[in-house]
Amino acid sequence: MNRTSETDTTSKPKIGQKGLIFKEPLVFEMGSPGRKAYSLPKSDVPHTKLETLLPPDEIRQEIRNFPELSELEVVRHYTRLSQWNFSIDTNFYPLGSCTMKYNPRINEDMARLPGLAQHHPYTPETFSQGSLQLLFELQEYLKEVSGMDHVTLQPAAGAHGEFAGILMIHAYFEAQGRQRKKVLLPDSAHGTNPASCALCGYEVVALPSNDQGLIDPEKVRELMDEDTAAIMLTNPNTLGMFEKDILEITKIVHDKGGFVYCDGANLNAVVGIAKMGQMGVDVLHFNLHKTFSTPHGGGGPGAGPVGIKKILEPYLPTPVVEHKESRYSLNYDRPQSIGRLKAFYGNFGVLVRAYTYIRTLGKEGIRKVAESAVLNANYIKASLKEDYHLPFPGPSLHECVFNDKYQNKQGVKTLDIAKALIDEGFHPPTIYFPLIVKGALMVEPTDSESKETLDEFIEAMKTIARQTEENPDALHEAPQLPKVTRVDEAKAARHPVLRWKSED
Ligand SMILES: *Cc1c(COP(=O)(O)O)cnc(C)c1O
């Protein structure tokens, strides 16, 4: 893959991995009896039998065939295993809705500065002024980017931010003495949205998207009433489309005394260009691990700060980071607060990365993020629109949603296309989401990727479209190149094998 053949002078060498697989046995099949990964000086403590010190059930039984390896063997084994995985550092990772963008190394350097990484969360405020200043300034930057009046950095993820935001809305109606019952949710919403509403005791009312994939203001007018606490929308929505009637929608909701919650997972499309606060949004969560870099995936830590309008300020989670008379402090004395949501003050390391990202890009750089993200997605969309069906062909921003309609005629499904991409050296995009698109393939290239990478991805997608015509059966067998080929996903989910068992 990395070499061009000598006769082929036209094509550029391609970057990426294809069939780069190390042979790797199980760790239990490796090593040799008595081999150790440590060397310690001979102990001068007299030998004592464990049985004289511990009750029998506290003593570990010998594990038969327990692997005995040197340190180098262990390091190589796990390093090789780690390379069976896709990662942003090795491949293009076009998952839609997740914004798998590159995390600049300077973010990691800053998060590892000893003064930040080793700062104990119980250190008194007087000795924590630097860390508190960082938190306070990050709040200010997020306010500026979003047009919101206050920001809390506590929630640990987007879903946690949704929960915090809806709880604040709930607390508001509680304080008014009349709780509302429902929340309106477009049918294209991410699954965490209805879950957050249900956790706060609200009934979810589905709002059907119109034939352009957008919210229909007339539908909102029909369903919005004084028993409805809020509308929870995503803008741009999960089809990557900007809700062009946002001003009308927010007015309808406000006229009935409701709140507008915006799921900000797609802010990568609008940062530095448009402010949700100016569109009538009252609550907005940010996914710092999507819009403001920070590595994510695999359940790693994230952060889901929430921006709110002034009216919800009494309900902010405690403690609130404040800056008064050139001192930074944490305010716990807030009687109407929804309380604490997270140990200490949020996932501090993630907040340092987002702070660094914003400071290194600056105002102009942040705007360029959105411009490049939108340009990249539209380049892919335009390049593949003949090969893959676009169920909602209208203008879209930072991601584009295709489906398998054209390939279906040959019996090739979205799952086959996704698996075939692995053989082509790419991580599959998000599939079968949003739910309103049958057989969805949702591609988000992000701002990080170069035109060369996008061209290779487009070429791979075109190859798969061609294979669909020429040899559709082969696609049912994809992927063939990786160590693990096509798995029975239902079986893998229902009967996972999580523990190695000795043969005997
Ligand atoms: C990712 C995402 C969420 C949930 O965010 P997490 O940080 O994964 O909890 C919510 N809504 C949308 C649209 C998303 O893409």
mmCIF file with all atom_site columns, N, CA and C and ligand atoms in Angstrom, residues 96-99 156-162 188-193 234 236-238 263-266 285-290 296 302-304 399 433, ligand 1:
data_model
loop_
_atom_site.group_PDB
_atom_site.id
_atom_site.type_symbol
_atom_site.label_atom_id
_atom_site.label_alt_id
_atom_site.label_comp_id
_atom_site.label_asym_id
_atom_site.label_entity_id
_atom_site.label_seq_id
_atom_site.pdbx_PDB_ins_code
_atom_site.Cartn_x
_atom_site.Cartn_y
_atom_site.Cartn_z
_atom_site.occupancy
_atom_site.B_iso_or_equiv
_atom_site.pdbx_formal_charge
_atom_site.auth_seq_id
_atom_site.auth_comp_id
_atom_site.auth_asym_id
_atom_site.auth_atom_id
_atom_site.pdbx_PDB_model_num
ATOM   1   N N  . GLY A 1 96  ? -20.190 10.033 11.744 1.00 0.00 ? 96  GLY A N  1
ATOM   2   C CA . GLY A 1 96  ? -21.062 11.203 11.817 1.00 0.00 ? 96  GLY A CA 1
ATOM   3   C C  . GLY A 1 96  ? -21.662 11.347 13.201 1.00 0.00 ? 96  GLY A C  1
ATOM   4   N N  . SER A 1 97  ? -21.963 12.576 13.562 1.00 0.00 ? 97  SER A N  1
ATOM   5   C CA . SER A 1 97  ? -22.561 12.956 14.844 1.00 0.00 ? 97  SER A CA 1
ATOM   6   C C  . SER A 1 97  ? -21.553 12.892 15.992 1.00 0.00 ? 97  SER A C  1
ATOM   7   N N  . CYS A 1 98  ? -20.433 12.245 15.782 1.00 0.00 ? 98  CYS A N  1
ATOM   8   C CA . CYS A 1 98  ? -19.485 12.075 16.888 1.00 0.00 ? 98  CYS A CA 1
ATOM   9   C C  . CYS A 1 98  ? -18.305 13.040 16.825 1.00 0.00 ? 98  CYS A C  1
ATOM   10  N N  . THR A 1 99  ? -18.099 13.677 15.675 1.00 0.00 ? 99  THR A N  1
ATOM   11  C CA . THR A 1 99  ? -16.982 14.593 15.466 1.00 0.00 ? 99  THR A CA 1
ATOM   12  C C  . THR A 1 99  ? -15.672 14.025 16.011 1.00 0.00 ? 99  THR A C  1
ATOM   13  N N  . ALA A 1 156 ? -20.097 15.604 32.844 1.00 0.00 ? 156 ALA A N  1
ATOM   14  C CA . ALA A 1 156 ? -18.976 14.816 32.356 1.00 0.00 ? 156 ALA A CA 1
ATOM   15  C C  . ALA A 1 156 ? -19.115 14.395 30.896 1.00 0.00 ? 156 ALA A C  1
ATOM   16  N N  . ALA A 1 157 ? -20.276 14.621 30.290 1.00 0.00 ? 157 ALA A N  1
ATOM   17  C CA . ALA A 1 157 ? -20.489 14.230 28.895 1.00 0.00 ? 157 ALA A CA 1
ATOM   18  C C  . ALA A 1 157 ? -21.701 14.973 28.369 1.00 0.00 ? 157 ALA A C  1
ATOM   19  N N  . GLY A 1 158 ? -21.954 14.829 27.074 1.00 0.00 ? 158 GLY A N  1
ATOM   20  C CA . GLY A 1 158 ? -23.113 15.482 26.483 1.00 0.00 ? 158 GLY A CA 1
ATOM   21  C C  . GLY A 1 158 ? -24.398 15.033 27.152 1.00 0.00 ? 158 GLY A C  1
ATOM   22  N N  . ALA A 1 159 ? -24.546 13.717 27.328 1.00 0.00 ? 159 ALA A N  1
ATOM   23  C CA . ALA A 1 159 ? -25.772 13.196 27.924 1.00 0.00 ? 159 ALA A CA 1
ATOM   24  C C  . ALA A 1 159 ? -25.957 13.738 29.343 1.00 0.00 ? 159 ALA A C  1
ATOM   25  N N  . HIS A 1 160 ? -24.842 13.865 30.062 1.00 0.00 ? 160 HIS A N  1
ATOM   26  C CA . HIS A 1 160 ? -24.882 14.396 31.427 1.00 0.00 ? 160 HIS A CA 1
ATOM   27  C C  . HIS A 1 160 ? -25.283 15.879 31.403 1.00 0.00 ? 160 HIS A C  1
ATOM   28  N N  . GLY A 1 161 ? -24.803 16.594 30.372 1.00 0.00 ? 161 GLY A N  1
ATOM   29  C CA . GLY A 1 161 ? -25.175 17.996 30.196 1.00 0.00 ? 161 GLY A CA 1
ATOM   30  C C  . GLY A 1 161 ? -26.666 18.142 29.901 1.00 0.00 ? 161 GLY A C  1
ATOM   31  N N  . GLU A 1 162 ? -27.183 17.230 29.082 1.00 0.00 ? 162 GLU A N  1
ATOM   32  C CA . GLU A 1 162 ? -28.633 17.251 28.794 1.00 0.00 ? 162 GLU A CA 1
ATOM   33  C C  . GLU A 1 162 ? -29.414 17.093 30.094 1.00 0.00 ? 162 GLU A C  1
ATOM   34  N N  . SER A 1 188 ? -35.688 12.992 14.664 1.00 0.00 ? 188 SER A N  1
ATOM   35  C CA . SER A 1 188 ? -34.297 12.743 14.258 1.00 0.00 ? 188 SER A CA 1
ATOM   36  C C  . SER A 1 188 ? -33.340 12.834 15.446 1.00 0.00 ? 188 SER A C  1
ATOM   37  N N  . ALA A 1 189 ? -33.870 13.026 16.652 1.00 0.00 ? 189 ALA A N  1
ATOM   38  C CA . ALA A 1 189 ? -33.009 13.291 17.816 1.00 0.00 ? 189 ALA A CA 1
ATOM   39  C C  . ALA A 1 189 ? -32.118 12.106 18.172 1.00 0.00 ? 189 ALA A C  1
ATOM   40  N N  . HIS A 1 190 ? -31.004 12.428 18.790 1.00 0.00 ? 190 HIS A N  1
ATOM   41  C CA . HIS A 1 190 ? -30.098 11.424 19.350 1.00 0.00 ? 190 HIS A CA 1
ATOM   42  C C  . HIS A 1 190 ? -30.799 10.741 20.528 1.00 0.00 ? 190 HIS A C  1
ATOM   43  N N  . GLY A 1 191 ? -30.536 9.449  20.716 1.00 0.00 ? 191 GLY A N  1
ATOM   44  C CA . GLY A 1 191 ? -31.225 8.677  21.754 1.00 0.00 ? 191 GLY A CA 1
ATOM   45  C C  . GLY A 1 191 ? -31.076 9.209  23.163 1.00 0.00 ? 191 GLY A C  1
ATOM   46  N N  . THR A 1 192 ? -29.964 9.925  23.427 1.00 0.00 ? 192 THR A N  1
ATOM   47  C CA . THR A 1 192 ? -29.791 10.452 24.782 1.00 0.00 ? 192 THR A CA 1
ATOM   48  C C  . THR A 1 192 ? -30.833 11.519 25.107 1.00 0.00 ? 192 THR A C  1
ATOM   49  N N  . ASN A 1 193 ? -31.376 12.197 24.078 1.00 0.00 ? 193 ASN A N  1
ATOM   50  C CA . ASN A 1 193 ? -32.331 13.290 24.334 1.00 0.00 ? 193 ASN A CA 1
ATOM   51  C C  . ASN A 1 193 ? -33.600 12.789 25.036 1.00 0.00 ? 193 ASN A C  1
ATOM   52  N N  . THR A 1 234 ? -31.790 19.847 17.949 1.00 0.00 ? 234 THR A N  1
ATOM   53  C CA . THR A 1 234 ? -30.359 19.785 17.649 1.00 0.00 ? 234 THR A CA 1
ATOM   54  C C  . THR A 1 234 ? -30.146 20.654 16.419 1.00 0.00 ? 234 THR A C  1
ATOM   55  N N  . PRO A 1 236 ? -26.992 22.486 13.974 1.00 0.00 ? 236 PRO A N  1
ATOM   56  C CA . PRO A 1 236 ? -27.665 21.766 12.905 1.00 0.00 ? 236 PRO A CA 1
ATOM   57  C C  . PRO A 1 236 ? -28.099 20.377 13.383 1.00 0.00 ? 236 PRO A C  1
ATOM   58  N N  . ASN A 1 237 ? -29.140 19.854 12.746 1.00 0.00 ? 237 ASN A N  1
ATOM   59  C CA . ASN A 1 237 ? -29.743 18.621 13.224 1.00 0.00 ? 237 ASN A CA 1
ATOM   60  C C  . ASN A 1 237 ? -28.901 17.398 12.851 1.00 0.00 ? 237 ASN A C  1
ATOM   61  N N  . THR A 1 238 ? -29.390 16.226 13.174 1.00 0.00 ? 238 THR A N  1
ATOM   62  C CA . THR A 1 238 ? -28.571 15.024 12.964 1.00 0.00 ? 238 THR A CA 1
ATOM   63  C C  . THR A 1 238 ? -28.470 14.629 11.494 1.00 0.00 ? 238 THR A C  1
ATOM   64  N N  . ASP A 1 263 ? -29.334 20.790 21.702 1.00 0.00 ? 263 ASP A N  1
ATOM   65  C CA . ASP A 1 263 ? -28.263 19.797 21.795 1.00 0.00 ? 263 ASP A CA 1
ATOM   66  C C  . ASP A 1 263 ? -27.130 20.324 20.921 1.00 0.00 ? 263 ASP A C  1
ATOM   67  N N  . GLY A 1 264 ? -25.994 20.618 21.547 1.00 0.00 ? 264 GLY A N  1
ATOM   68  C CA . GLY A 1 264 ? -24.901 21.284 20.825 1.00 0.00 ? 264 GLY A CA 1
ATOM   69  C C  . GLY A 1 264 ? -23.860 20.335 20.260 1.00 0.00 ? 264 GLY A C  1
ATOM   70  N N  . ALA A 1 265 ? -24.205 19.053 20.122 1.00 0.00 ? 265 ALA A N  1
ATOM   71  C CA . ALA A 1 265 ? -23.205 18.086 19.647 1.00 0.00 ? 265 ALA A CA 1
ATOM   72  C C  . ALA A 1 265 ? -22.688 18.445 18.253 1.00 0.00 ? 265 ALA A C  1
ATOM   73  N N  . ASN A 1 266 ? -23.460 19.209 17.496 1.00 0.00 ? 266 ASN A N  1
ATOM   74  C CA . ASN A 1 266 ? -23.061 19.538 16.134 1.00 0.00 ? 266 ASN A CA 1
ATOM   75  C C  . ASN A 1 266 ? -22.474 20.945 15.984 1.00 0.00 ? 266 ASN A C  1
ATOM   76  N N  . HIS A 1 285 ? -26.025 22.462 25.467 1.00 0.00 ? 285 HIS A N  1
ATOM   77  C CA . HIS A 1 285 ? -24.829 21.772 25.981 1.00 0.00 ? 285 HIS A CA 1
ATOM   78  C C  . HIS A 1 285 ? -23.772 21.715 24.890 1.00 0.00 ? 285 HIS A C  1
ATOM   79  N N  . PHE A 1 286 ? -22.528 21.724 25.338 1.00 0.00 ? 286 PHE A N  1
ATOM   80  C CA . PHE A 1 286 ? -21.372 21.602 24.449 1.00 0.00 ? 286 PHE A CA 1
ATOM   81  C C  . PHE A 1 286 ? -20.800 20.203 24.689 1.00 0.00 ? 286 PHE A C  1
ATOM   82  N N  . ASN A 1 287 ? -20.350 19.558 23.643 1.00 0.00 ? 287 ASN A N  1
ATOM   83  C CA . ASN A 1 287 ? -19.569 18.333 23.841 1.00 0.00 ? 287 ASN A CA 1
ATOM   84  C C  . ASN A 1 287 ? -18.127 18.740 23.594 1.00 0.00 ? 287 ASN A C  1
ATOM   85  N N  . LEU A 1 288 ? -17.401 19.042 24.664 1.00 0.00 ? 288 LEU A N  1
ATOM   86  C CA . LEU A 1 288 ? -16.020 19.521 24.468 1.00 0.00 ? 288 LEU A CA 1
ATOM   87  C C  . LEU A 1 288 ? -15.207 18.489 23.702 1.00 0.00 ? 288 LEU A C  1
ATOM   88  N N  . HIS A 1 289 ? -15.545 17.197 23.903 1.00 0.00 ? 289 HIS A N  1
ATOM   89  C CA . HIS A 1 289 ? -14.801 16.121 23.241 1.00 0.00 ? 289 HIS A CA 1
ATOM   90  C C  . HIS A 1 289 ? -15.206 15.968 21.776 1.00 0.00 ? 289 HIS A C  1
ATOM   91  N N  . LYS A 1 290 ? -16.149 16.751 21.304 1.00 0.00 ? 290 LYS A N  1
ATOM   92  C CA . LYS A 1 290 ? -16.463 16.735 19.870 1.00 0.00 ? 290 LYS A CA 1
ATOM   93  C C  . LYS A 1 290 ? -16.001 18.046 19.230 1.00 0.00 ? 290 LYS A C  1
ATOM   94  N N  . HIS A 1 296 ? -11.787 11.060 22.156 1.00 0.00 ? 296 HIS A N  1
ATOM   95  C CA . HIS A 1 296 ? -12.927 10.388 22.766 1.00 0.00 ? 296 HIS A CA 1
ATOM   96  C C  . HIS A 1 296 ? -13.220 9.094  22.044 1.00 0.00 ? 296 HIS A C  1
ATOM   97  N N  . GLY A 1 302 ? -15.009 12.720 28.878 1.00 0.00 ? 302 GLY A N  1
ATOM   98  C CA . GLY A 1 302 ? -15.387 13.850 28.061 1.00 0.00 ? 302 GLY A CA 1
ATOM   99  C C  . GLY A 1 302 ? -15.824 14.966 28.975 1.00 0.00 ? 302 GLY A C  1
ATOM   100 N N  . ALA A 1 303 ? -16.486 15.968 28.404 1.00 0.00 ? 303 ALA A N  1
ATOM   101 C CA . ALA A 1 303 ? -17.063 17.033 29.220 1.00 0.00 ? 303 ALA A CA 1
ATOM   102 C C  . ALA A 1 303 ? -18.248 17.623 28.464 1.00 0.00 ? 303 ALA A C  1
ATOM   103 N N  . GLY A 1 304 ? -19.316 17.847 29.180 1.00 0.00 ? 304 GLY A N  1
ATOM   104 C CA . GLY A 1 304 ? -20.537 18.381 28.562 1.00 0.00 ? 304 GLY A CA 1
ATOM   105 C C  . GLY A 1 304 ? -21.021 19.640 29.243 1.00 0.00 ? 304 GLY A C  1
ATOM   106 N N  . GLU A 1 399 ? -21.915 17.446 8.025  1.00 0.00 ? 399 GLU A N  1
ATOM   107 C CA . GLU A 1 399 ? -21.980 16.006 7.790  1.00 0.00 ? 399 GLU A CA 1
ATOM   108 C C  . GLU A 1 399 ? -22.998 15.747 6.696  1.00 0.00 ? 399 GLU A C  1
ATOM   109 N N  . PHE A 1 433 ? -28.124 5.526  11.679 1.00 0.00 ? 433 PHE A N  1
ATOM   110 C CA . PHE A 1 433 ? -28.509 6.695  12.465 1.00 0.00 ? 433 PHE A CA 1
ATOM   111 C C  . PHE A 1 433 ? -28.334 7.911  11.567 1.00 0.00 ? 433 PHE A C  1
HETATM 112 C C1 . LIG B 2 .   ? -22.794 12.533 20.960 1.00 0.00 ? 1   LIG B C1 1
HETATM 113 C C2 . LIG B 2 .   ? -24.136 13.081 20.998 1.00 0.00 ? 1   LIG B C2 1
HETATM 114 C C3 . LIG B 2 .   ? -24.851 13.175 22.210 1.00 0.00 ? 1   LIG B C3 1
HETATM 115 C C4 . LIG B 2 .   ? -24.360 12.586 23.510 1.00 0.00 ? 1   LIG B C4 1
HETATM 116 O O1 . LIG B 2 .   ? -23.140 13.090 23.917 1.00 0.00 ? 1   LIG B O1 1
HETATM 117 P P1 . LIG B 2 .   ? -22.124 12.239 24.806 1.00 0.00 ? 1   LIG B P1 1
HETATM 118 O O2 . LIG B 2 .   ? -21.024 13.186 25.067 1.00 0.00 ? 1   LIG B O2 1
HETATM 119 O O3 . LIG B 2 .   ? -21.740 11.054 23.991 1.00 0.00 ? 1   LIG B O3 1
HETATM 120 O O4 . LIG B 2 .   ? -22.862 11.839 26.060 1.00 0.00 ? 1   LIG B O4 1
HETATM 121 C C5 . LIG B 2 .   ? -26.082 13.796 22.173 1.00 0.00 ? 1   LIG B C5 1
HETATM 122 N N1 . LIG B 2 .   ? -26.612 14.265 21.024 1.00 0.00 ? 1   LIG B N1 1
HETATM 123 C C6 . LIG B 2 .   ? -25.962 14.161 19.847 1.00 0.00 ? 1   LIG B C6 1
HETATM 124 C C7 . LIG B 2 .   ? -26.605 14.717 18.606 1.00 0.00 ? 1   LIG B C7 1
HETATM 125 C C8 . LIG B 2 .   ? -24.710 13.559 19.784 1.00 0.00 ? 1   LIG B C8 1
HETATM 126 O O5 . LIG B 2 .   ? -24.076 13.443 18.622 1.00 0.00 ? 1   LIG B O5 1
#
